[in-house]
Amino acid sequence: MKALEKLAHNIAEKISVQIACDQDKKAVIAYGLTAMLQMAVIFTAISIIGILFDFWYESIVIFSGVGIIRKSTGGAHARTMYGCILISILSIVLLSALSRYGLNYPVNQPGEFGITLLVFLSCFVVFYIRVPVDSPNKPIVKPEKIKRLRKQSFRILVLLFFVSINLIIFKGRNSRLPSIANSVRLTLLWQAFTLTKTGIRFFDAVDSKWNRIAEGDCTR
Amino acid sequence: MKKRNLAAIVAAVATVFATTIATSACLWYFYQPEEPDCLKEN
């Protein structure tokens, strides 16, 4: 998937010639384009799979949820764009299928509130201990930034807690709301997992395996 | 002229994306390319 980064750099190169900008500006454009292309590829893939298997709404909730939370919490990273896109698509598809079909059993309202509270409390503990989790390519060292990101993370967590509660209260109004509520809870659990040391090791293992397969070396 | 305008629009959108990412903990998903030096201060 280096092709995507190369594509971003090629487009940035062409743009910089057109608008006559310096090297710094070109690097910023390439960086922004890499993010946009990454999002576009993941969005397109999960949309096609989601529409085919009828869990598009759940996929979009998980795709947006993980993206929004990660911006303040950080988390485990794949070493390559290839690993990232594969892990992203696989995780979104699996979690969406689980939300829509796997966790589709009837639970009464107090039970749903209890599960939601448990999920949010566990995430609160993980966030409190681990946020922000940085990466070697983007270290977070400034105390003000750490403080700001921690605050943002807890705000998003509280916001999603209220969204979940509302989804449970109004679940009778639309048959899709229970599985959307499942998606919100699974998004948080998955994101909390990527913040833990076990999650980071899991990412490393999956990423290495995929990269070896991509490079055609399945012997190790 | 049209090509230049399109390039300017794409450059503007990409710059907004890049600066938004610079103030956050990481890129949208699980891959983080090296950040350009001029954004590292954020």
CSV table of C-alpha atoms in Angstrom, one decimal, chain A residues 31-202:
chain,number,residue,atom,x,y,z
A,31,TYR,CA,0.5,14.7,4.6
A,32,GLY,CA,-3.1,15.9,4.3
A,33,LEU,CA,-3.6,14.0,1.1
A,34,THR,CA,-2.3,10.8,2.7
A,35,ALA,CA,-4.9,11.1,5.4
A,36,MET,CA,-7.7,11.8,2.9
A,37,LEU,CA,-6.7,8.9,0.7
A,38,GLN,CA,-6.5,6.6,3.7
A,39,MET,CA,-10.0,7.6,4.8
A,40,ALA,CA,-11.4,7.3,1.3
A,41,VAL,CA,-10.1,3.8,0.8
A,42,ILE,CA,-11.4,2.6,4.1
A,43,PHE,CA,-14.8,4.3,3.7
A,44,THR,CA,-15.3,2.9,0.2
A,45,ALA,CA,-14.3,-0.7,1.2
A,46,ILE,CA,-16.5,-0.7,4.3
A,47,SER,CA,-19.4,0.9,2.4
A,48,ILE,CA,-19.4,-1.8,-0.3
A,49,ILE,CA,-19.2,-4.6,2.3
A,50,GLY,CA,-21.7,-2.9,4.6
A,51,ILE,CA,-24.3,-2.4,1.8
A,52,LEU,CA,-23.8,-6.1,0.6
A,53,PHE,CA,-24.3,-7.5,4.1
A,54,ASP,CA,-26.8,-4.9,5.3
A,55,PHE,CA,-24.7,-3.4,8.1
A,56,TRP,CA,-23.8,-0.1,6.4
A,57,TYR,CA,-25.1,2.1,9.3
A,58,GLU,CA,-23.2,0.1,11.9
A,59,SER,CA,-20.0,0.3,9.8
A,60,ILE,CA,-20.3,4.1,9.5
A,61,VAL,CA,-20.9,4.5,13.2
A,62,ILE,CA,-17.8,2.5,14.0
A,63,PHE,CA,-15.7,4.1,11.3
A,64,SER,CA,-16.6,7.7,12.5
A,65,GLY,CA,-16.6,6.7,16.2
A,66,VAL,CA,-13.1,5.2,16.1
A,67,GLY,CA,-11.7,8.0,14.0
A,68,ILE,CA,-13.1,10.7,16.3
A,69,ILE,CA,-12.0,9.1,19.5
A,70,ARG,CA,-8.5,8.3,18.2
A,71,LYS,CA,-7.9,11.9,17.4
A,72,SER,CA,-7.7,12.7,21.1
A,73,THR,CA,-6.7,9.3,22.6
A,74,GLY,CA,-4.2,8.1,20.0
A,75,GLY,CA,-3.6,4.3,20.2
A,76,ALA,CA,-1.9,1.4,18.6
A,77,HIS,CA,-0.6,1.9,15.1
A,78,ALA,CA,0.3,-0.3,12.2
A,79,ARG,CA,3.8,0.2,10.8
A,80,THR,CA,2.6,0.4,7.2
A,81,MET,CA,-0.4,1.9,5.4
A,82,TYR,CA,-1.1,-1.6,4.1
A,83,GLY,CA,-1.4,-3.1,7.6
A,84,CYS,CA,-3.5,-0.1,8.7
A,85,ILE,CA,-6.0,-0.4,5.9
A,86,LEU,CA,-6.4,-4.2,6.4
A,87,ILE,CA,-6.8,-4.0,10.2
A,88,SER,CA,-9.2,-1.1,9.8
A,89,ILE,CA,-11.4,-2.8,7.3
A,90,LEU,CA,-11.4,-6.2,9.1
A,91,SER,CA,-12.1,-4.7,12.5
A,92,ILE,CA,-14.9,-2.4,11.2
A,93,VAL,CA,-16.5,-5.3,9.3
A,94,LEU,CA,-16.3,-7.8,12.2
A,95,LEU,CA,-17.6,-5.3,14.8
A,96,SER,CA,-20.4,-4.2,12.5
A,97,ALA,CA,-21.5,-7.8,11.8
A,98,LEU,CA,-21.3,-8.5,15.5
A,99,SER,CA,-23.4,-5.4,16.3
A,100,ARG,CA,-26.0,-6.2,13.7
A,101,TYR,CA,-26.3,-10.0,13.9
A,102,GLY,CA,-24.2,-11.4,16.8
A,103,LEU,CA,-25.5,-9.3,19.7
A,104,ASN,CA,-29.0,-9.1,18.5
A,105,TYR,CA,-30.6,-10.8,21.5
A,106,PRO,CA,-33.4,-9.2,23.5
A,107,VAL,CA,-32.2,-7.5,26.7
A,108,ASN,CA,-34.5,-5.5,29.0
A,109,GLN,CA,-33.9,-1.8,29.5
A,110,PRO,CA,-32.2,-2.0,33.0
A,111,GLY,CA,-30.0,-4.7,31.6
A,112,GLU,CA,-29.0,-2.5,28.7
A,113,PHE,CA,-28.3,0.4,31.0
A,114,GLY,CA,-26.1,-1.9,33.2
A,115,ILE,CA,-24.1,-3.2,30.2
A,116,THR,CA,-23.6,0.4,28.9
A,117,LEU,CA,-22.5,1.6,32.4
A,118,LEU,CA,-20.0,-1.3,32.7
A,119,VAL,CA,-18.6,-0.6,29.2
A,120,PHE,CA,-18.2,3.1,29.9
A,121,LEU,CA,-16.6,2.6,33.3
A,122,SER,CA,-14.1,0.1,31.9
A,123,CYS,CA,-13.2,2.6,29.1
A,124,PHE,CA,-13.0,5.4,31.7
A,125,VAL,CA,-10.4,3.4,33.6
A,126,VAL,CA,-8.4,2.6,30.5
A,127,PHE,CA,-8.6,6.2,29.2
A,128,TYR,CA,-7.5,7.5,32.7
A,129,ILE,CA,-4.4,5.3,32.8
A,130,ARG,CA,-3.3,5.3,29.1
A,131,VAL,CA,-4.5,8.5,27.2
A,132,PRO,CA,-2.7,9.8,25.2
A,133,VAL,CA,-0.9,6.8,23.5
A,134,ASP,CA,1.5,8.3,20.9
A,135,SER,CA,3.5,6.8,18.1
A,136,PRO,CA,7.2,7.1,17.1
A,137,ASN,CA,6.2,9.1,14.0
A,138,LYS,CA,4.2,11.6,16.1
A,139,PRO,CA,5.4,11.7,19.7
A,140,ILE,CA,3.3,13.7,22.2
A,141,VAL,CA,5.6,15.3,24.7
A,142,LYS,CA,4.2,18.8,25.5
A,143,PRO,CA,2.4,18.7,28.9
A,144,GLU,CA,-0.2,21.2,27.6
A,145,LYS,CA,-1.0,19.0,24.7
A,146,ILE,CA,-1.3,15.9,26.8
A,147,LYS,CA,-3.6,17.7,29.2
A,148,ARG,CA,-5.8,19.0,26.3
A,149,LEU,CA,-6.0,15.6,24.6
A,150,ARG,CA,-7.0,13.9,27.9
A,151,LYS,CA,-9.7,16.5,28.5
A,152,GLN,CA,-11.0,16.0,25.0
A,153,SER,CA,-11.0,12.2,25.4
A,154,PHE,CA,-13.1,12.3,28.5
A,155,ARG,CA,-15.5,14.8,26.9
A,156,ILE,CA,-16.0,12.5,23.9
A,157,LEU,CA,-16.5,9.5,26.3
A,158,VAL,CA,-19.2,11.4,28.3
A,159,LEU,CA,-20.9,12.5,25.0
A,160,LEU,CA,-20.9,8.9,23.7
A,161,PHE,CA,-22.3,7.7,27.1
A,162,PHE,CA,-25.3,10.1,26.7
A,163,VAL,CA,-25.7,9.1,23.0
A,164,SER,CA,-25.9,5.4,24.1
A,165,ILE,CA,-28.4,6.1,26.9
A,166,ASN,CA,-30.6,8.0,24.4
A,167,LEU,CA,-30.3,5.1,21.9
A,168,ILE,CA,-31.5,2.7,24.6
A,169,ILE,CA,-34.4,5.0,25.7
A,170,PHE,CA,-35.7,5.4,22.1
A,171,LYS,CA,-34.8,1.9,20.8
A,172,GLY,CA,-38.6,1.1,20.4
A,173,ARG,CA,-39.0,3.8,17.8
A,174,ASN,CA,-36.7,2.3,15.2
A,175,SER,CA,-35.7,-1.4,14.8
A,176,ARG,CA,-32.1,-0.3,13.9
A,177,LEU,CA,-31.4,1.6,17.1
A,178,PRO,CA,-30.4,-1.4,19.3
A,179,SER,CA,-27.7,-2.5,16.8
A,180,ILE,CA,-26.5,1.2,16.5
A,181,ALA,CA,-26.2,1.2,20.4
A,182,ASN,CA,-24.2,-2.0,20.1
A,183,SER,CA,-21.9,-0.3,17.6
A,184,VAL,CA,-21.3,2.6,19.9
A,185,ARG,CA,-20.4,0.3,22.8
A,186,LEU,CA,-18.2,-1.9,20.6
A,187,THR,CA,-16.4,1.2,19.2
A,188,LEU,CA,-15.5,2.3,22.7
A,189,LEU,CA,-14.3,-1.2,23.7
A,190,TRP,CA,-12.2,-1.6,20.6
A,191,GLN,CA,-10.7,1.8,21.0
A,192,ALA,CA,-9.9,1.2,24.7
A,193,PHE,CA,-8.3,-2.2,23.6
A,194,THR,CA,-6.0,-0.4,21.1
A,195,LEU,CA,-4.8,1.8,24.0
A,196,THR,CA,-3.6,-1.1,26.1
A,197,LYS,CA,-0.2,-2.8,25.9
A,198,THR,CA,-1.9,-6.0,24.9
A,199,GLY,CA,-3.7,-4.2,22.1
A,200,ILE,CA,-0.4,-2.7,20.9
A,201,ARG,CA,1.2,-6.1,20.9
A,202,PHE,CA,-1.8,-7.6,19.1
